[in-house]
mmCIF file of C-alpha atoms in Angstrom:
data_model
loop_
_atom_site.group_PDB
_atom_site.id
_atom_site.type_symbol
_atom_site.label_atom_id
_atom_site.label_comp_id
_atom_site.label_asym_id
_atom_site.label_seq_id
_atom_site.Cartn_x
_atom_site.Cartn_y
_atom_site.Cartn_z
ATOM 1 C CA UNK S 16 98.579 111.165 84.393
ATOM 2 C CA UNK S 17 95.561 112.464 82.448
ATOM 3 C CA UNK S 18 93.798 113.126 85.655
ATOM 4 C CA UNK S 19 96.907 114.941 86.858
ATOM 5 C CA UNK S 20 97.114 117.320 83.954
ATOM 6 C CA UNK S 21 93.224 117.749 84.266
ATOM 7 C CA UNK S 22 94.106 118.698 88.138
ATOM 8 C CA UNK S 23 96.576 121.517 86.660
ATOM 9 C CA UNK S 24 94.639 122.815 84.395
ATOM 10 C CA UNK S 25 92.209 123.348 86.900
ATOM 11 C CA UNK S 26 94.043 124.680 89.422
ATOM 12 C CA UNK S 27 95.798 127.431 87.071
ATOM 13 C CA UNK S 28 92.238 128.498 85.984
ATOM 14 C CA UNK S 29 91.199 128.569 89.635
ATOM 15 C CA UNK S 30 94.377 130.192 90.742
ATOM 16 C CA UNK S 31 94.081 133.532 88.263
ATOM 17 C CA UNK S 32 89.966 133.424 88.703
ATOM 18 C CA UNK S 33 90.433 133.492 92.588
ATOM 19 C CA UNK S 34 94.068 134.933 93.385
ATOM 20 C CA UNK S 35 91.973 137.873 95.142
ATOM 21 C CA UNK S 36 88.863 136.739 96.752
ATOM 22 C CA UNK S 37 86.904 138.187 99.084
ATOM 23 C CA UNK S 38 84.285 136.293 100.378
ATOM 24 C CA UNK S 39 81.301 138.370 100.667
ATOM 25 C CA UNK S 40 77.982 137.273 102.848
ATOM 26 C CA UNK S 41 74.078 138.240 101.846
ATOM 27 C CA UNK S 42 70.786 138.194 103.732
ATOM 28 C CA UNK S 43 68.082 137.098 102.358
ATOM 29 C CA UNK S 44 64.919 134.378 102.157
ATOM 30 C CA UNK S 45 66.276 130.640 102.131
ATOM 31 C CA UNK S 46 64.071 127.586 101.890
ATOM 32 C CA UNK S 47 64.677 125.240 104.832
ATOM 33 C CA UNK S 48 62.927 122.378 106.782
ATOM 34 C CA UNK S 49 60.853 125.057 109.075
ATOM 35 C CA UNK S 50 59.791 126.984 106.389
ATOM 36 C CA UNK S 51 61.097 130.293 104.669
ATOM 37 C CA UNK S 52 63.227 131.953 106.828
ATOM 38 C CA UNK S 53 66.150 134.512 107.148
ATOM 39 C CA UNK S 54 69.357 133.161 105.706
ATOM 40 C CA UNK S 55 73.147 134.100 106.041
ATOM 41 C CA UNK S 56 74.562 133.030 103.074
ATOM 42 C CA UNK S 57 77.872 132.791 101.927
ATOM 43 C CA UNK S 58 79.354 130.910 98.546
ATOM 44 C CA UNK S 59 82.792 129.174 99.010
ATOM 45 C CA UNK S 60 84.361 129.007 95.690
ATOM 46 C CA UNK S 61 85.232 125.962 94.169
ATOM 47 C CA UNK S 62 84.218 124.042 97.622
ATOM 48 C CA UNK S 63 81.639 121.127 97.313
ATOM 49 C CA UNK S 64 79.556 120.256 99.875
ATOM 50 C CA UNK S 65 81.940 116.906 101.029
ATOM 51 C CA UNK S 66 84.250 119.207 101.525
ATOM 52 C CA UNK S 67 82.470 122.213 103.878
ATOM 53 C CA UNK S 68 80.500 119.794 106.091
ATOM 54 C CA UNK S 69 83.359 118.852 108.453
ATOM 55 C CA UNK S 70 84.904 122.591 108.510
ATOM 56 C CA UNK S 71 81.676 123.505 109.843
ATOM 57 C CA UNK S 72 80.832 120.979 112.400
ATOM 58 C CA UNK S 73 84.379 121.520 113.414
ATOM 59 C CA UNK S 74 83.989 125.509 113.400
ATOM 60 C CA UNK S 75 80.264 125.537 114.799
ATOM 61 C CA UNK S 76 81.656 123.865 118.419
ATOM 62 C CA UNK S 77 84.721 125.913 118.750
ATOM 63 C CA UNK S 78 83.404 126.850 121.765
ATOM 64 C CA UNK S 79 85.055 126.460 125.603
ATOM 65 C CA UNK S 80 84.636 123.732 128.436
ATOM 66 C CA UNK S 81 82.258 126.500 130.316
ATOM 67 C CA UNK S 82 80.110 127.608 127.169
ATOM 68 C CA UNK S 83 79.596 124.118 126.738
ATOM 69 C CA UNK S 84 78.222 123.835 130.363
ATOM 70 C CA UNK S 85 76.547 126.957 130.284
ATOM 71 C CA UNK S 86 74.708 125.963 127.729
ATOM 72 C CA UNK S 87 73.301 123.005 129.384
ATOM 73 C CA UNK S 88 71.110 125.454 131.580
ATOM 74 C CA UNK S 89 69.609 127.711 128.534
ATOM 75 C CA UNK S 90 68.858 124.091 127.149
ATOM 76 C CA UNK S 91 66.640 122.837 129.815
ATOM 77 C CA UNK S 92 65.428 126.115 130.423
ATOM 78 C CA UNK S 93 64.155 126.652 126.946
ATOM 79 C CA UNK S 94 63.262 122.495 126.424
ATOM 80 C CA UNK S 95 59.664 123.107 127.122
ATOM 81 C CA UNK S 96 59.361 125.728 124.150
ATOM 82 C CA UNK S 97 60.362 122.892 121.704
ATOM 83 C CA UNK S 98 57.843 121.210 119.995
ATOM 84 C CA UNK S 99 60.385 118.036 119.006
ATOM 85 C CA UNK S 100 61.446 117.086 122.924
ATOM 86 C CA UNK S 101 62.829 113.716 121.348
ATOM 87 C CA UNK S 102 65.627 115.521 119.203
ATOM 88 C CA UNK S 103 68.713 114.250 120.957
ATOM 89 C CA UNK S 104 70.509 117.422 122.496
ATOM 90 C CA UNK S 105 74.019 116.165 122.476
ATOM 91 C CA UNK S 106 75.659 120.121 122.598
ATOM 92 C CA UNK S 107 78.359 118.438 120.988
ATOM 93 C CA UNK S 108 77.447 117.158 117.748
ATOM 94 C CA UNK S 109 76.207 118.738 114.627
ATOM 95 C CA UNK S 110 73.041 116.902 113.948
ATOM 96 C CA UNK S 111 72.116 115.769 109.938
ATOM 97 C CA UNK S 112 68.775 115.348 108.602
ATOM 98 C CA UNK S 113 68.574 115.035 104.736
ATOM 99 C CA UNK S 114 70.351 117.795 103.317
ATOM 100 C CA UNK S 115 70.324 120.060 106.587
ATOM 101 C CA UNK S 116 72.709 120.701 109.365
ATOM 102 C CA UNK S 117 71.683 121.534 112.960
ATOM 103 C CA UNK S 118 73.138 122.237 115.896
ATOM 104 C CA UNK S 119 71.387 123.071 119.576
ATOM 105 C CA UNK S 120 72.422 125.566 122.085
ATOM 106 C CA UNK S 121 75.341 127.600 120.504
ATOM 107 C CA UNK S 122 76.353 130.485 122.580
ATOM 108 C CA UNK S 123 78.198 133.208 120.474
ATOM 109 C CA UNK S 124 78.235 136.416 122.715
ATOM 110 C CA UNK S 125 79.044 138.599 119.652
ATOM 111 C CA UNK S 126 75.687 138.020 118.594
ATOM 112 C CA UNK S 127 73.408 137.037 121.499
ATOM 113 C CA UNK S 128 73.343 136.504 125.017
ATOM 114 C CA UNK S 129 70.778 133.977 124.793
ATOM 115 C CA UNK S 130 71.612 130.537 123.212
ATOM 116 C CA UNK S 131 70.921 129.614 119.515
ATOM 117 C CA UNK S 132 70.190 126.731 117.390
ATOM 118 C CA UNK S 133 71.275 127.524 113.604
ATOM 119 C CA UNK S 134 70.596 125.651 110.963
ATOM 120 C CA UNK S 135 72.670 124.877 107.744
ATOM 121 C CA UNK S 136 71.757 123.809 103.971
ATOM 122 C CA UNK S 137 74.329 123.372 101.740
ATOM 123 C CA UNK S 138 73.751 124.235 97.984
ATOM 124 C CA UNK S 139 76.618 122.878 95.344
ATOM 125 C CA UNK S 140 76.551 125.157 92.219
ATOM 126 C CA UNK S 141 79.219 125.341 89.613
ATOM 127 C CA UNK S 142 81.398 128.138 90.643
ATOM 128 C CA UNK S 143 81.299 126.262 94.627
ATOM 129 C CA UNK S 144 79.198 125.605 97.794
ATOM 130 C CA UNK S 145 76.427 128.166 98.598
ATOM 131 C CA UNK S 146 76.316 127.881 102.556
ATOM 132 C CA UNK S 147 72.689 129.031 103.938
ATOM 133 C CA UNK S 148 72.664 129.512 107.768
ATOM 134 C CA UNK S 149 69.719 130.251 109.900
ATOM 135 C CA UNK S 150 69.978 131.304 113.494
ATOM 136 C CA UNK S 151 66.927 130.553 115.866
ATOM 137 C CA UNK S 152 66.864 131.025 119.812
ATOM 138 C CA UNK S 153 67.113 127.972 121.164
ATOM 139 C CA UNK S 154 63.711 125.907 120.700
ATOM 140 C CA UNK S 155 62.182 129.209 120.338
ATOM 141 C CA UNK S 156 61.792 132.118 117.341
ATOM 142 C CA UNK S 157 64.358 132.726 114.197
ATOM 143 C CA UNK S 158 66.648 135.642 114.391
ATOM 144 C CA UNK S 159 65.573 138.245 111.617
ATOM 145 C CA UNK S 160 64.969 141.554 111.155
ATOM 146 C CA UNK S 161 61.886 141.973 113.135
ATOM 147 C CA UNK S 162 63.565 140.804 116.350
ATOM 148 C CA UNK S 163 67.365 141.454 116.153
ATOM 149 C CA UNK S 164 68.577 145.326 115.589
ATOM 150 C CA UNK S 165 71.123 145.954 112.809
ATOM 151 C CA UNK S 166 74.471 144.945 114.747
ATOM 152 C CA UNK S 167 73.277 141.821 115.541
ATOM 153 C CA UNK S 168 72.207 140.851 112.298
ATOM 154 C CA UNK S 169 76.080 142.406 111.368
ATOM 155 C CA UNK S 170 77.600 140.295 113.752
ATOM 156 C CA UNK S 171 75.945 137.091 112.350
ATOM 157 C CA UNK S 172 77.225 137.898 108.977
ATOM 158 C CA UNK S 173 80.690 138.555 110.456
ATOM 159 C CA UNK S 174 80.308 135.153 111.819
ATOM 160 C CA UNK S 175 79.355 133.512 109.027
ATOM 161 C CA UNK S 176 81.692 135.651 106.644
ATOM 162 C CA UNK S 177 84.829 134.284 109.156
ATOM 163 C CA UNK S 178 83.219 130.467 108.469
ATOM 164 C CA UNK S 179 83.743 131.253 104.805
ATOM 165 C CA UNK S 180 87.226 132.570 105.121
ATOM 166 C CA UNK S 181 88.381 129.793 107.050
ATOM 167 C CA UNK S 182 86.525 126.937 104.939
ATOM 168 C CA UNK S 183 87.566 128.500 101.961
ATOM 169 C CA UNK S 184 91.484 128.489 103.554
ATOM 170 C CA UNK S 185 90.775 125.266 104.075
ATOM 171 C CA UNK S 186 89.586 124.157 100.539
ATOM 172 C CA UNK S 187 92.515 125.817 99.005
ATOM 173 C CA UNK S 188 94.594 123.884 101.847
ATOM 174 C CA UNK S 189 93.687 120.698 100.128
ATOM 175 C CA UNK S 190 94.947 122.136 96.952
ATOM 176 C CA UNK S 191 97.720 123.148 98.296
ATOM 177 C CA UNK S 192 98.651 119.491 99.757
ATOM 178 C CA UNK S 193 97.761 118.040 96.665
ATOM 179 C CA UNK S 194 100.194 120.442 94.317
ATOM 180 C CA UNK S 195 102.407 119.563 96.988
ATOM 181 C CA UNK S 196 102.426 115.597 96.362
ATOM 182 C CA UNK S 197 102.263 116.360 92.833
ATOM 183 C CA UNK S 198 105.840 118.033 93.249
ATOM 184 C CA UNK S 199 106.756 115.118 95.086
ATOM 185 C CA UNK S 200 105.435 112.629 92.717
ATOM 186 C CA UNK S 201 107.854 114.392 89.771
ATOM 187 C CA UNK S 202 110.842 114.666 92.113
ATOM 188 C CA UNK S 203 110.293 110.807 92.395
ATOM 189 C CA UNK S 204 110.650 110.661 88.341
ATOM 190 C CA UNK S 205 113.416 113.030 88.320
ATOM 191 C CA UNK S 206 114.832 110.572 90.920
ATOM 192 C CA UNK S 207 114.537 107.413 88.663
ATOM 193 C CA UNK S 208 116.022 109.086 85.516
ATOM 194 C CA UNK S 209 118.861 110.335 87.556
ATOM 195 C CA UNK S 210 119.629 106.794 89.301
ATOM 196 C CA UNK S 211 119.244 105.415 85.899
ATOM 197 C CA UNK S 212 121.802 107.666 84.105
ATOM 198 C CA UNK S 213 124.242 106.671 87.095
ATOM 199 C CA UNK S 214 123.345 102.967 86.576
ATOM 200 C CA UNK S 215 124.407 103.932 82.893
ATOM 201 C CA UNK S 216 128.229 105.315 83.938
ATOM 202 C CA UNK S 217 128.571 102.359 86.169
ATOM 203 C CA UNK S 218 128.172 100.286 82.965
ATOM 204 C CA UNK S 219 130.313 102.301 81.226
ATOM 205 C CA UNK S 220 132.463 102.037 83.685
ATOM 206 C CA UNK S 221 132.472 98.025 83.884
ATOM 207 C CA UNK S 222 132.606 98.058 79.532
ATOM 208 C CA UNK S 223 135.927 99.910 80.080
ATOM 209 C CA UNK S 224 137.452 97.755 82.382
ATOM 210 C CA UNK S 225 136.135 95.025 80.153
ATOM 211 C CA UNK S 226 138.090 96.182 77.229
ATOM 212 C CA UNK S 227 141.068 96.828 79.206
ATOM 213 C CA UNK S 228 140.939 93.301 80.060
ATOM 214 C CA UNK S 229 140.329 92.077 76.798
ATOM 215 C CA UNK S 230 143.583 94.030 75.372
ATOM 216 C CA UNK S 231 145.438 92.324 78.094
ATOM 217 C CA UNK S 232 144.509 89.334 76.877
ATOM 218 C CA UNK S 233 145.973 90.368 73.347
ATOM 219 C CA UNK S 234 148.896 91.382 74.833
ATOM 220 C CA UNK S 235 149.189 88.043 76.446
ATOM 221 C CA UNK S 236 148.644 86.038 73.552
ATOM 222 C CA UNK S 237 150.572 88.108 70.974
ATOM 223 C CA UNK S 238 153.629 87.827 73.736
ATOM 224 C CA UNK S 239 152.874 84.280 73.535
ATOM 225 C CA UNK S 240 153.301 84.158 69.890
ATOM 226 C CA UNK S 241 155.884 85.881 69.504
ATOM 227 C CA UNK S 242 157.672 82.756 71.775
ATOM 228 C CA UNK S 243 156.017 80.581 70.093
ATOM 229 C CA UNK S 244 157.271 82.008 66.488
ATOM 230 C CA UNK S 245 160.807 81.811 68.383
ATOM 231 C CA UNK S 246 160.409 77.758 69.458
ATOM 232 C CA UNK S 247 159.128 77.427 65.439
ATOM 233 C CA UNK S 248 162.356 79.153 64.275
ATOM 234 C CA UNK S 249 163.997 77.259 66.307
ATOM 235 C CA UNK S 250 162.404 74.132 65.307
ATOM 236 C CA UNK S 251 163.160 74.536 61.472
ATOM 237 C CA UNK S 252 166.661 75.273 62.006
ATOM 238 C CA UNK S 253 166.602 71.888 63.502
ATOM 239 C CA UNK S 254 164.385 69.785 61.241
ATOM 240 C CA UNK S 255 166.658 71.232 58.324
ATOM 241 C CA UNK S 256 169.419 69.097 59.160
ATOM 242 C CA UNK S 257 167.738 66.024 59.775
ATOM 243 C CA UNK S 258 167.568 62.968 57.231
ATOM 244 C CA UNK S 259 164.167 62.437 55.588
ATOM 245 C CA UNK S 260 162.380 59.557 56.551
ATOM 246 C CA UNK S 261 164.310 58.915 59.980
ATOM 247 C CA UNK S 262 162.334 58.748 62.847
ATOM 248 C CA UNK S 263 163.533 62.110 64.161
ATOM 249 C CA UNK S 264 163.018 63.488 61.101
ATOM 250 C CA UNK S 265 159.180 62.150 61.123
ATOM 251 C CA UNK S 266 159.097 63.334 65.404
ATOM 252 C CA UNK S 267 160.743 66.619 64.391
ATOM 253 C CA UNK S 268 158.136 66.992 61.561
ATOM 254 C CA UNK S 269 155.065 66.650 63.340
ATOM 255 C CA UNK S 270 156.133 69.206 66.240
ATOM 256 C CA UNK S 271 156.793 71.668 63.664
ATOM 257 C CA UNK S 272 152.843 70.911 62.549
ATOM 258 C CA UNK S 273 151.483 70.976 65.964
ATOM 259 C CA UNK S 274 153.258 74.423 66.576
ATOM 260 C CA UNK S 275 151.466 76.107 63.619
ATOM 261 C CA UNK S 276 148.169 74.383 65.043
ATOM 262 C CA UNK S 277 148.746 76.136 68.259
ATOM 263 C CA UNK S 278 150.003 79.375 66.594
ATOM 264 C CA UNK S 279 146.682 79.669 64.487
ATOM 265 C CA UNK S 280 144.805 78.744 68.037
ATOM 266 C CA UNK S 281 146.703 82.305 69.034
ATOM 267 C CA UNK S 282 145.081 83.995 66.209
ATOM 268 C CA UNK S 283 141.837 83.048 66.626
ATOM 269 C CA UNK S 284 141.750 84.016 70.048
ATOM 270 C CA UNK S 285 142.949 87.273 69.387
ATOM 271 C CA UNK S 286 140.308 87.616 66.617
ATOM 272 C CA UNK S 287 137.586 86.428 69.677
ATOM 273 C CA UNK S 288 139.180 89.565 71.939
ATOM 274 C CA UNK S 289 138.891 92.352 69.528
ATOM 275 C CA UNK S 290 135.233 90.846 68.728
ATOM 276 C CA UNK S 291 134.256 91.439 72.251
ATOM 277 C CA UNK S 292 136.142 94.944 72.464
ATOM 278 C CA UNK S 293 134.432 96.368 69.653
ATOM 279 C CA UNK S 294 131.106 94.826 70.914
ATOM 280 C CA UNK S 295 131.699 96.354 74.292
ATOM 281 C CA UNK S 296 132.454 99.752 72.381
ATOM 282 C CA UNK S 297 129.377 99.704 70.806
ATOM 283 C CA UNK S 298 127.486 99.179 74.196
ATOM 284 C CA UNK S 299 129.543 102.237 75.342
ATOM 285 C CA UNK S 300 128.294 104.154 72.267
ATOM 286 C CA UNK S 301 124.841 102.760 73.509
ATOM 287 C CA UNK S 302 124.872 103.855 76.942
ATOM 288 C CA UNK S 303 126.354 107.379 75.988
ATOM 289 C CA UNK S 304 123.724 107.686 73.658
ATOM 290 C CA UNK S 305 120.725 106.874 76.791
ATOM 291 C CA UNK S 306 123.120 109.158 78.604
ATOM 292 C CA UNK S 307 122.161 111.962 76.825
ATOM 293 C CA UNK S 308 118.813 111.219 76.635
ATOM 294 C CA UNK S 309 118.532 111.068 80.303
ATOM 295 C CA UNK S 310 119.660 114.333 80.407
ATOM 296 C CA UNK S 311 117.259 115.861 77.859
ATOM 297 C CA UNK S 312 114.877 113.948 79.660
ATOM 298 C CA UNK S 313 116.383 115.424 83.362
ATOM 299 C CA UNK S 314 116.238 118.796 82.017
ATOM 300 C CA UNK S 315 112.445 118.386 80.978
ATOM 301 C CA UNK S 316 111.869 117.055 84.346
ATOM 302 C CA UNK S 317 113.091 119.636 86.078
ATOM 303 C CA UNK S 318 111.483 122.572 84.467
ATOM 304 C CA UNK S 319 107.885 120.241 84.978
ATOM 305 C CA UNK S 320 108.859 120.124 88.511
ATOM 306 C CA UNK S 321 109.594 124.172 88.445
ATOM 307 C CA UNK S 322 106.034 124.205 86.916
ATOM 308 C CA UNK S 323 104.757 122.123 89.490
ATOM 309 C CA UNK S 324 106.239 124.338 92.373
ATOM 310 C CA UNK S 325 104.582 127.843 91.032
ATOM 311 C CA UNK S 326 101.827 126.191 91.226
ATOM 312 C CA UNK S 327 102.699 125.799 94.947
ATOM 313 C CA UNK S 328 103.336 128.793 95.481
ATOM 314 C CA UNK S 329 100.659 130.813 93.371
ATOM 315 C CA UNK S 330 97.969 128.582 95.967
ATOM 316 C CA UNK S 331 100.170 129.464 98.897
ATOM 317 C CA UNK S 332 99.723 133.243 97.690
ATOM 318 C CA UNK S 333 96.075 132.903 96.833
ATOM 319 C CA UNK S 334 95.423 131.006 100.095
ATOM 320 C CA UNK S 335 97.005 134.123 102.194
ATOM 321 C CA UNK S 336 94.949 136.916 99.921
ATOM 322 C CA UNK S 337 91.500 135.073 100.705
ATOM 323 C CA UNK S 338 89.714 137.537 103.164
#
């Protein structure tokens, strides 16, 4: 839960810092395995590097059946320049040395005819993911300014600029499924209050036919007493005209004692039945009383779960503004 809340807060800070963000590219001098060279860079907020690596391995070989070919010619044509033949030239797989990225023989007609191998380091910093790229004719010289004219060098930061667009789509994607299970997660707990407030009315429910029982029974018995205070009636009328110390008298007697016995029995269990009403009353009062909490509790849930889904939707809004 603390991690959750943590998630929030961060996500409402990142939502209002990033609701409009344009994702801007530079050019510039980048540190990279062959030296200093000419980077395209591009930061993608609040990205790490875990997160950009497979967006661009996935974005660097969108690239057709017949590129993919074609590019197998350029490749053996320019092999001989290289001075690493053993680099394995799978087309399709973004190599990884250390903290680099490479790729061989990329064709991207927007800014070259020729095929390039481009580089990528990836530099985490607090606000996100700095993304240097370097573009190099295959096996042969970087692209810079002292060998590509101005619209090339545009085009490669249009191409770069679209990688940040989509990788920062993607990052706030992730957010976006996250918030999403969050939502989920709460409807669960507005779930389990709910079922347990119904659990709570079916109890109710069984308490009342409980008691309705339970006065049935003292309807019973008190019917039965009030036959039984008939047959005792009865019973004096009799004894009073029998002669003491006769054996009828003595029979006549002791029925008259085991009557009262069974009378007082009556009592008692009617004393036992309103026991158990009023105890079943107060679980009644009880369950009311969790009742209403649940719905306090129902009514909290639901405006976390309104919460929950702004949230949603403010990524939803910021994820269609990023340009």
């Amino acid at each position: 839960m603390k991690h959750f809340y943590f998630l929030t807060a961060f996500l409402s800070i990142a939502i209002l810092s990033h609701s409009q963000q344009k994702i801007e590219v530079e050019v510039g001098q980048k540190n990279m395995s062959k030296g200093s060279q000419m980077a395209i860079t591009v930061l993608i907020p609040e990205a790490k590097p875990n997160d950009i690596e497979p967006v661009w391995k996935k974005y660097v070989n969108n690239r057709s059946v017949g590129e993919r070919v074609g590019n197998l010619a350029t490749q053996v044509g320019n092999i001989f320049k290289s001075d690493d033949k053993q680099v394995n030239r799978d087309k399709l797989k973004v190599e990884k040395i250390g903290d680099e990225l490479f790729v061989k023989s990329i064709e991207q007609a927007m800014i070259t005819k020729h095929s390039m191998d481009i580089y990528a380091r990836m530099i985490e910093l607090p606000e996100g993911c700095q993304f240097n790229t370097f573009f190099q004719y295959t096996d042969s010289a970087f692209i810079n300014e002292t060998n590509a004219d101005p619209e090339q060098i545009q085009n490669m930061k249009s191409y770069i600029r679209d990688f940040g667009v989509e990788a920062y789509k993607g990052v706030v994607d992730n957010q976006i499924k996250e918030a999403k299970k969050e939502v989920s997660r709460q409807e669960d707990v507005l779930k389990d209050i709910e079922s347990d407030s119904k659990k709570e009315e079916k109890a109710i429910a069984r308490f009342e036919t409980d008691i309705q029982e339970f006065n049935a029974g003292i309807f019973e018995v008190e019917s039965d007493i009030v036959r039984l205070d008939e047959a005792i009636t009865a019973n004096k009328a009799t004894f009073a005209t029998l002669t003491k110390k006769t054996p009828e008298y003595d029979i006549a007697k002791k029925a008259l004692k085991d009557l009262a016995k069974e009378k007082s029995k009556y009592f008692s269990k009617i004393k036992s039945l309103k026991s158990k009403i009023k105890s079943k009353e107060m679980d009644i009062k009880s369950t009311k009383g969790t009742i209403s909490q649940n719905d306090i509790k129902i009514n909290n849930q639901q405006a976390v779960i309104s919460g929950k889904q702004k949230i949603v939707d403010q990524l939803i809004e910021k994820q269609a503004a990023i340009q």
